[in-house]
PDB file of C-alpha atoms in Angstrom:
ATOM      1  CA  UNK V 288      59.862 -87.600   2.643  1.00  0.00           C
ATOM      2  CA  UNK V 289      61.404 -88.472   6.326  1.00  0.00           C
ATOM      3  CA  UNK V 290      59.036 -91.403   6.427  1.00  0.00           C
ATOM      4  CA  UNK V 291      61.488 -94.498   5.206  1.00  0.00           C
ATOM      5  CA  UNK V 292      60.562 -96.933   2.730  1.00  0.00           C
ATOM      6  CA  UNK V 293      59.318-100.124   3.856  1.00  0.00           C
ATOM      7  CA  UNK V 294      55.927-101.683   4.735  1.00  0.00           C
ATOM      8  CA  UNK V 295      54.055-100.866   8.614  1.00  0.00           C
ATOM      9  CA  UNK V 296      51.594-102.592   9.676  1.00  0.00           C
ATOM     10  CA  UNK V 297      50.110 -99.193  11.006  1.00  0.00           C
ATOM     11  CA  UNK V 298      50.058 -95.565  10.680  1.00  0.00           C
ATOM     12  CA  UNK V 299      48.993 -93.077  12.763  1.00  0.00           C
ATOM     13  CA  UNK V 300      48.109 -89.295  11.619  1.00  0.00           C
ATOM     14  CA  UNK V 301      47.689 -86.508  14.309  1.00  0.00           C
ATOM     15  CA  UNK V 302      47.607 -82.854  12.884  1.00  0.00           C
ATOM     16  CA  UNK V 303      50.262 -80.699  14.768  1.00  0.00           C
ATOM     17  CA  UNK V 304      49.379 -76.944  14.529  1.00  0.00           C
ATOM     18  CA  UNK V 305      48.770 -76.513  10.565  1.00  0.00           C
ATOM     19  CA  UNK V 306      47.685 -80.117   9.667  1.00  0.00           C
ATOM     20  CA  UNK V 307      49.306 -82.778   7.640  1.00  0.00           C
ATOM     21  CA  UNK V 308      51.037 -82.337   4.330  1.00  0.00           C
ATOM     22  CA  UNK V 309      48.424 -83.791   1.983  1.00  0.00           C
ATOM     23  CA  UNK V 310      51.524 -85.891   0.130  1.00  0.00           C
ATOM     24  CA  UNK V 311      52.569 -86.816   3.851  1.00  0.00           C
ATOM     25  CA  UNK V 312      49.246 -88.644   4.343  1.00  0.00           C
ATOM     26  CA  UNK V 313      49.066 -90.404   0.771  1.00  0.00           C
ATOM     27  CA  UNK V 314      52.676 -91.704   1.558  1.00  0.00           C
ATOM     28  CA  UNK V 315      51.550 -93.004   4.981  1.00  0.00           C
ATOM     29  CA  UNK V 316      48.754 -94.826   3.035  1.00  0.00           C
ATOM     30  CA  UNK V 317      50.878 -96.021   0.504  1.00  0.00           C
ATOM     31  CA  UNK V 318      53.139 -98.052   3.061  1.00  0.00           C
ATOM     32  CA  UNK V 319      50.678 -98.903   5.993  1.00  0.00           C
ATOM     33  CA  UNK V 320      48.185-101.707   6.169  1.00  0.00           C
ATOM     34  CA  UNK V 321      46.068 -99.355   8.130  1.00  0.00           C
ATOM     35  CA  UNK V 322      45.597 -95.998   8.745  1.00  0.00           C
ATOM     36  CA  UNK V 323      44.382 -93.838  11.654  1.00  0.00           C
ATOM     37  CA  UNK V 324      43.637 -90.210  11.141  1.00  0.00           C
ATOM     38  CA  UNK V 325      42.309 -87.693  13.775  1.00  0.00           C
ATOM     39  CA  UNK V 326      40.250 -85.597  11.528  1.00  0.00           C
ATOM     40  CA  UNK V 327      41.946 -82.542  13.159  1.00  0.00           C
ATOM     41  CA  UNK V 328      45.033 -83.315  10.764  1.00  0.00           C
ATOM     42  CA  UNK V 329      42.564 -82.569   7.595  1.00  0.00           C
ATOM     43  CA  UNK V 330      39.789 -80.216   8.817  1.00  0.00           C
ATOM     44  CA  UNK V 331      42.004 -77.613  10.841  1.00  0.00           C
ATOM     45  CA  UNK V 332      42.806 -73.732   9.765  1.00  0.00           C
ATOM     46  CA  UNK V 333      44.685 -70.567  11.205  1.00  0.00           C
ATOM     47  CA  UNK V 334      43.908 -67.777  10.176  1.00  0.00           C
ATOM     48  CA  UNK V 335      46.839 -66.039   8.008  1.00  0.00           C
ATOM     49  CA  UNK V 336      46.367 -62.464   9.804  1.00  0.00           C
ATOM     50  CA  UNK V 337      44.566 -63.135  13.480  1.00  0.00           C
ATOM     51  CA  UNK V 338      46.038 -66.604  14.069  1.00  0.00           C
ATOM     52  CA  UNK V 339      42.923 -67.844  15.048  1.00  0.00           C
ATOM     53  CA  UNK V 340      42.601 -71.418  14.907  1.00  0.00           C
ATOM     54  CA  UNK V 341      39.367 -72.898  13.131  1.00  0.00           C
ATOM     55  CA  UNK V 342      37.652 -75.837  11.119  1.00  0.00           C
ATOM     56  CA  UNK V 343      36.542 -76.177   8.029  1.00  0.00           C
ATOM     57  CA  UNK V 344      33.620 -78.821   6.550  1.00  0.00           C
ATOM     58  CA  UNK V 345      35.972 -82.064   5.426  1.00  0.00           C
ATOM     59  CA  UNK V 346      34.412 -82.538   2.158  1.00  0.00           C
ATOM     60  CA  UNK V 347      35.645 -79.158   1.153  1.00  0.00           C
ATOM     61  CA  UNK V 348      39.540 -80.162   1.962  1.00  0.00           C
ATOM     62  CA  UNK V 349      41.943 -81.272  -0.748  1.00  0.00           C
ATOM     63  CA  UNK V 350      41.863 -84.760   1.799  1.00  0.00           C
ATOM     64  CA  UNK V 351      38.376 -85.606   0.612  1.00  0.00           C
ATOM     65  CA  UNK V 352      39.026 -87.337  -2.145  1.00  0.00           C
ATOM     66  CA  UNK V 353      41.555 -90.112   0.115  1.00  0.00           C
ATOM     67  CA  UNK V 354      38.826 -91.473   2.992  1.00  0.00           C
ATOM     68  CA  UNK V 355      38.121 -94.386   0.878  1.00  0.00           C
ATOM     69  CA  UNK V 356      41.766 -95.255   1.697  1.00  0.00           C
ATOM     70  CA  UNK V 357      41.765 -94.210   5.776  1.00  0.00           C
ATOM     71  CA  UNK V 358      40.438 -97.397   7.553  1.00  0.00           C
ATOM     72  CA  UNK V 359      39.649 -95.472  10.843  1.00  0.00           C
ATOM     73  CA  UNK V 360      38.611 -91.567  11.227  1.00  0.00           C
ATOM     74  CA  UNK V 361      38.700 -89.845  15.318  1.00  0.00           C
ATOM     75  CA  UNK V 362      36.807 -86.900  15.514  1.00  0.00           C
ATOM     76  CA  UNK V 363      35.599 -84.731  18.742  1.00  0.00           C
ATOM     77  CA  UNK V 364      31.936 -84.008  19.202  1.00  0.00           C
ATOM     78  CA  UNK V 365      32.539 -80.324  18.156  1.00  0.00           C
ATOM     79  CA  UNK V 366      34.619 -81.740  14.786  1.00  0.00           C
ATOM     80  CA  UNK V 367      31.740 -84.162  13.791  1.00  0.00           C
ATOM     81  CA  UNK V 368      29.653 -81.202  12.876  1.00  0.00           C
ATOM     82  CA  UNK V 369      32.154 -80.646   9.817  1.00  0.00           C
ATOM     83  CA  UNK V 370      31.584 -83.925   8.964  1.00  0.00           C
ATOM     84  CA  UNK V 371      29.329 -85.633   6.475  1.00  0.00           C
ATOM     85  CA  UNK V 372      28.466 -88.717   9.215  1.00  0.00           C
ATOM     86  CA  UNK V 373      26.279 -90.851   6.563  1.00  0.00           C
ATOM     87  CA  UNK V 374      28.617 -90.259   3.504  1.00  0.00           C
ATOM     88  CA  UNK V 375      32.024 -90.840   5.263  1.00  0.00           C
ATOM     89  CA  UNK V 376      30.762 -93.726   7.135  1.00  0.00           C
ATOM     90  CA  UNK V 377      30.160 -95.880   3.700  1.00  0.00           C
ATOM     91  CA  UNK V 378      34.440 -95.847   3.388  1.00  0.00           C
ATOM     92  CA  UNK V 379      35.337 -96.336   6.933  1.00  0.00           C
ATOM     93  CA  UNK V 380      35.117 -96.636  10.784  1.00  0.00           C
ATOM     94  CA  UNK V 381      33.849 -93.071  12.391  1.00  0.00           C
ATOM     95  CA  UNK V 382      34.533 -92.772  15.749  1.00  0.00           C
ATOM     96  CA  UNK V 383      33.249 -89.718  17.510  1.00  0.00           C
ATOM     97  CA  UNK V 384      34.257 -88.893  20.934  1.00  0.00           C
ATOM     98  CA  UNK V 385      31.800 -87.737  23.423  1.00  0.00           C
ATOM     99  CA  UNK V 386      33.461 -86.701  26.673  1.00  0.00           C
ATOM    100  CA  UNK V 387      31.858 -88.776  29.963  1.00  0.00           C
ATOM    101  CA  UNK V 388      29.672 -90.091  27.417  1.00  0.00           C
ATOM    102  CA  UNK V 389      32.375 -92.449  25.879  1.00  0.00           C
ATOM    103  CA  UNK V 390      32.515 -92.832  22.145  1.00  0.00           C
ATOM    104  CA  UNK V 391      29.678 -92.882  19.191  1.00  0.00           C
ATOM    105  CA  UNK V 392      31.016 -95.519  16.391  1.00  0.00           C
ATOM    106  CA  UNK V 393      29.540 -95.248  12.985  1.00  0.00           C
ATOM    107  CA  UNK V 394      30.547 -97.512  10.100  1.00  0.00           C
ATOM    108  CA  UNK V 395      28.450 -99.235   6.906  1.00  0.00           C
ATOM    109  CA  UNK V 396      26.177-101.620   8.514  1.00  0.00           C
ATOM    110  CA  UNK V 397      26.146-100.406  12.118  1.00  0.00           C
ATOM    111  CA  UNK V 398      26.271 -97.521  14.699  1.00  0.00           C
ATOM    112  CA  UNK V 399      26.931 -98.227  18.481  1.00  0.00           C
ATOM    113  CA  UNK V 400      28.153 -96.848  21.593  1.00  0.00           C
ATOM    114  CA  UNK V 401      31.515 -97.246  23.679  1.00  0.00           C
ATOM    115  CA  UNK V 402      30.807 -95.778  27.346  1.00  0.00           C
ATOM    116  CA  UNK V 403      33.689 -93.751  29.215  1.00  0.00           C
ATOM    117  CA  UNK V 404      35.748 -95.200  32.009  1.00  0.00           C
ATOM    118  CA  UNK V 405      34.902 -93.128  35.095  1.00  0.00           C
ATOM    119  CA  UNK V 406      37.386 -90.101  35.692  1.00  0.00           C
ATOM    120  CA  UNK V 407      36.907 -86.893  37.473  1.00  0.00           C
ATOM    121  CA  UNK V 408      38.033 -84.505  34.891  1.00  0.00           C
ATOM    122  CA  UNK V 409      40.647 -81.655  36.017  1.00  0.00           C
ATOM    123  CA  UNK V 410      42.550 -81.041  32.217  1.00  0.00           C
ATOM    124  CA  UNK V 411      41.153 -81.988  28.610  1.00  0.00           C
ATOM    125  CA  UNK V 412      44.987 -81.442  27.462  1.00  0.00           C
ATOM    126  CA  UNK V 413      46.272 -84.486  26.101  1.00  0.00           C
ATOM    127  CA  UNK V 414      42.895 -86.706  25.941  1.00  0.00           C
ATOM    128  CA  UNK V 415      42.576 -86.954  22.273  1.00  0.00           C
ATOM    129  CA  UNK V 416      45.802 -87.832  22.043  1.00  0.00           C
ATOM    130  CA  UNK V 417      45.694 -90.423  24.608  1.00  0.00           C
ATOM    131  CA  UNK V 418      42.708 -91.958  23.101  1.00  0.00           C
ATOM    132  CA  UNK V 419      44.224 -92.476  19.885  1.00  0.00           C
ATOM    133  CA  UNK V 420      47.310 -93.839  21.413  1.00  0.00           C
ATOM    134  CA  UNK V 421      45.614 -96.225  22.913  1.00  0.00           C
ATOM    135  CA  UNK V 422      42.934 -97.323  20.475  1.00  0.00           C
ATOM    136  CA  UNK V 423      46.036 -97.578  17.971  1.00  0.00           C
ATOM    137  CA  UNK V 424      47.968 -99.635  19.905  1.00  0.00           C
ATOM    138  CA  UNK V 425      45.084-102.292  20.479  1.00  0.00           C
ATOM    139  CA  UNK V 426      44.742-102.194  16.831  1.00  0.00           C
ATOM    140  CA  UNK V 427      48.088-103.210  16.539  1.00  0.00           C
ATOM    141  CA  UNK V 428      47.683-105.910  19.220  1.00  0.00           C
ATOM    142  CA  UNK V 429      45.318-107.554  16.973  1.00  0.00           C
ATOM    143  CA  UNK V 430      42.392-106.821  19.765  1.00  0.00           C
ATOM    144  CA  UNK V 431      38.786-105.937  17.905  1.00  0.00           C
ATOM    145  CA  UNK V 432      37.511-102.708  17.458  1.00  0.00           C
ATOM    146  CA  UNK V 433      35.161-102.559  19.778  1.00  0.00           C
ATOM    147  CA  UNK V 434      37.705-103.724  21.993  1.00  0.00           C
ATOM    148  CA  UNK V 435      40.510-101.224  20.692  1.00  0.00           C
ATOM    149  CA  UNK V 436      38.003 -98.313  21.192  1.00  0.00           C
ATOM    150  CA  UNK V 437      38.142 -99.589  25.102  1.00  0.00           C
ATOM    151  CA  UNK V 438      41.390 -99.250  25.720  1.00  0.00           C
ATOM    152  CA  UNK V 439      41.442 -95.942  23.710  1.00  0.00           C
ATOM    153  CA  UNK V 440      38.773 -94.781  26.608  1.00  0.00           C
ATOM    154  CA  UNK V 441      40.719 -95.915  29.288  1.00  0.00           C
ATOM    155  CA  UNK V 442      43.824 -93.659  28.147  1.00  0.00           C
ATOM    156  CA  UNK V 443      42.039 -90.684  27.584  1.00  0.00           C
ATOM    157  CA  UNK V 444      40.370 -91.030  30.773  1.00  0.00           C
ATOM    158  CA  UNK V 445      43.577 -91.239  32.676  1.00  0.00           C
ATOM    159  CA  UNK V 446      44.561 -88.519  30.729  1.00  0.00           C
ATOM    160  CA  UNK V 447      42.003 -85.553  31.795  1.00  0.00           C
ATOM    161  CA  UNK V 448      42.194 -86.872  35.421  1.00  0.00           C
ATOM    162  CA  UNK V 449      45.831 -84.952  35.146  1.00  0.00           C
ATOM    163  CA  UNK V 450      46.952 -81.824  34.750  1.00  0.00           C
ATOM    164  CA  UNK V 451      49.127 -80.743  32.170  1.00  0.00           C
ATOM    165  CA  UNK V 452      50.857 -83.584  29.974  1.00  0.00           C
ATOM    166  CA  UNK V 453      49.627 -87.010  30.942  1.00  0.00           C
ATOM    167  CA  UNK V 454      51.830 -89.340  32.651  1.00  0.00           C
ATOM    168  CA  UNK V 455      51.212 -92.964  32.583  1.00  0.00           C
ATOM    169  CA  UNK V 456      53.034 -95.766  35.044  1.00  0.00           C
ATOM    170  CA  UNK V 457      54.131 -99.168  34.433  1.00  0.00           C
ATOM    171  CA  UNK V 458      51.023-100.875  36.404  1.00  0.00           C
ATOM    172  CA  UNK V 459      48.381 -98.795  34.483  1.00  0.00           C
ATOM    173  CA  UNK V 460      50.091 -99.486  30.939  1.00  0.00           C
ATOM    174  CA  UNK V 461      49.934-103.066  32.348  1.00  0.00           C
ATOM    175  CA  UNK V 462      46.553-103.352  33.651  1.00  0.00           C
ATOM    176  CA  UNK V 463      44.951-102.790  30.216  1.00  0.00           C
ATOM    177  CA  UNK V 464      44.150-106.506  28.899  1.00  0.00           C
ATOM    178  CA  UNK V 465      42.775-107.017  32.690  1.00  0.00           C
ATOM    179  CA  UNK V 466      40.993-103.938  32.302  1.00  0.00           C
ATOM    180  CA  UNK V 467      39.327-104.823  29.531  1.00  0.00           C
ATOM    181  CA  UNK V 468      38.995-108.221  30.066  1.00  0.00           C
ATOM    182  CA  UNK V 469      36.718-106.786  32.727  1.00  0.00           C
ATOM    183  CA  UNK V 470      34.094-105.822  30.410  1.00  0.00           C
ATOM    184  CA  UNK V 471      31.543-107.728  28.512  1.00  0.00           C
ATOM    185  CA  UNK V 472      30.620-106.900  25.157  1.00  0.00           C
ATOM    186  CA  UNK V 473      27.399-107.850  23.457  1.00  0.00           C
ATOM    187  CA  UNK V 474      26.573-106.798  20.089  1.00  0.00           C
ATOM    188  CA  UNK V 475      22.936-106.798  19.363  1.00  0.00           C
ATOM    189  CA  UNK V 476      21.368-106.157  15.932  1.00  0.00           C
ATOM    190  CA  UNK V 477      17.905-103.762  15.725  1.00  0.00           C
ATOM    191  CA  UNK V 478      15.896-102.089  13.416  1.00  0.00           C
ATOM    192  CA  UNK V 479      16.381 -98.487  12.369  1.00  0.00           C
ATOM    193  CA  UNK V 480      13.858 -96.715  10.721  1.00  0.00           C
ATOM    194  CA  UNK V 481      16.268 -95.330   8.070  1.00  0.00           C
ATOM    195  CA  UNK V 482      18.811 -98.445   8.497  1.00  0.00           C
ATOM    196  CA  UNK V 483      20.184-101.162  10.099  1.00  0.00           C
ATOM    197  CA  UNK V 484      22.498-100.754  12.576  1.00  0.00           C
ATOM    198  CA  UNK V 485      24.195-102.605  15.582  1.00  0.00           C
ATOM    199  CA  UNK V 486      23.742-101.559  19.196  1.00  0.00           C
ATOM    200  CA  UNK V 487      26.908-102.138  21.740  1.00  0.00           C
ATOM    201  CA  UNK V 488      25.650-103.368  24.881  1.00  0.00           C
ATOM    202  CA  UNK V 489      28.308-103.041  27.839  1.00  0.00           C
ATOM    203  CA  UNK V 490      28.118-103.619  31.142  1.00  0.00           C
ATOM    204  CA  UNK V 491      30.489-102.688  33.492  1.00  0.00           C
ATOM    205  CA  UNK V 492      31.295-105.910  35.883  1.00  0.00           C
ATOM    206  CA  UNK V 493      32.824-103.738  38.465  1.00  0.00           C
ATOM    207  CA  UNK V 494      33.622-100.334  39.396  1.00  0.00           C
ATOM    208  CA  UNK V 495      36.583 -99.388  37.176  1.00  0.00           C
ATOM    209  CA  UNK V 496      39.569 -97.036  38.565  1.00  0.00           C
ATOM    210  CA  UNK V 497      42.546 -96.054  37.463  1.00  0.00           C
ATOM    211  CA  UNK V 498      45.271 -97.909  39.339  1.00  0.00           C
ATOM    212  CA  UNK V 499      48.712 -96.212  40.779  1.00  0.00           C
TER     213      UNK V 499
END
């Protein structure tokens, strides 16, 4: 294992073509306090003859068994229909991206909505990966979730404003606490008819662009 042995305080798991190693991810979990996963890592397959790429229904992975020791699961829109939503979300944080829409989060107790930062879109490439940089790096901050899940969307929508691999400057990587400082967050509980759930008001206190 290349991973050395001492404590993190985080760790990140992004599938790269074939997926994660399933003794790869139970390491990471053994050594970090938390653990991000972008359900692509678990739920991905290539096809042995055609190599087409496709997905598979997570509860039918050899990584099923582990979510009750992954703290926070990233999945697209088109993933989340692999996913048992209801089940999963009794073990962790679900957070389901949703293009211009922002971000669905579903958890325990509650369900509620992160919107997108405005972006004219020219190139997904790079925007899942962006999110998750960011949203893992406000974990590590210390910053909420709700909060974390903000500065994930304001990465990934720098990110498909670019084409080709996204390039962040100084002043943007910078202008993230004032960004979302910018923002005010009210968490309001309501009643469900199947559950109880909280609803993530937001709204936006000024027109929010990404800055050279």
């Amino acid at each position: 294992m290349d991973i050395p042995e001492m404590d993190y305080e985080l760790g990140l798991v992004v599938g790269i073509a074939g997926g994660v190693l399933l003794e790869t991810l139970q390491h990471i979990v053994d050594v970090a306090r938390y653990v991000v996963v972008d359900v692509q890592a678990l739920t991905r397959t290539i096809d042995s003859e055609t190599g087409l790429i496709g997905l598979q229904n997570l509860e039918d992975t050899i990584f099923y068994d582990m979510l009750e020791d992954i703290h926070f699961l990233k999945a697209a829109r088109n993933e989340a229909l692999f996913i048992d939503i209801e089940n999963v979300s009794q073990t962790m944080c679900l957070i389901v991206s949703e293009g211009k829409n922002g971000c669905r989060i579903y958890s325990k107790d509650q369900e509620f909505c992160v919107p997108a930062f405005p972006a004219i879109e020219v190139d997904l490439i790079g925007a899942g990966d962006s999110f998750l940089a960011g949203f893992s790096a406000g974990l590590y901050k210390g910053v909420p979730m709700e909060q974390a899940v903000l500065m994930g969307n304001y990465f990934g929508g720098l990110a498909v404003s670019q084409v080709g691999i996204p390039l962040f400057t100084a002043s943007q990587l910078e202008s993230t606490d004032e960004t979302r400082n910018e923002v005010l967050i009210e968490k309001k509980s309501v009643l469900h008819p199947h559950c109880t759930f909280g609803q993530l008001v937001i709204t936006w206190t000024m027109v929010l662009q990404a800055k050279p």
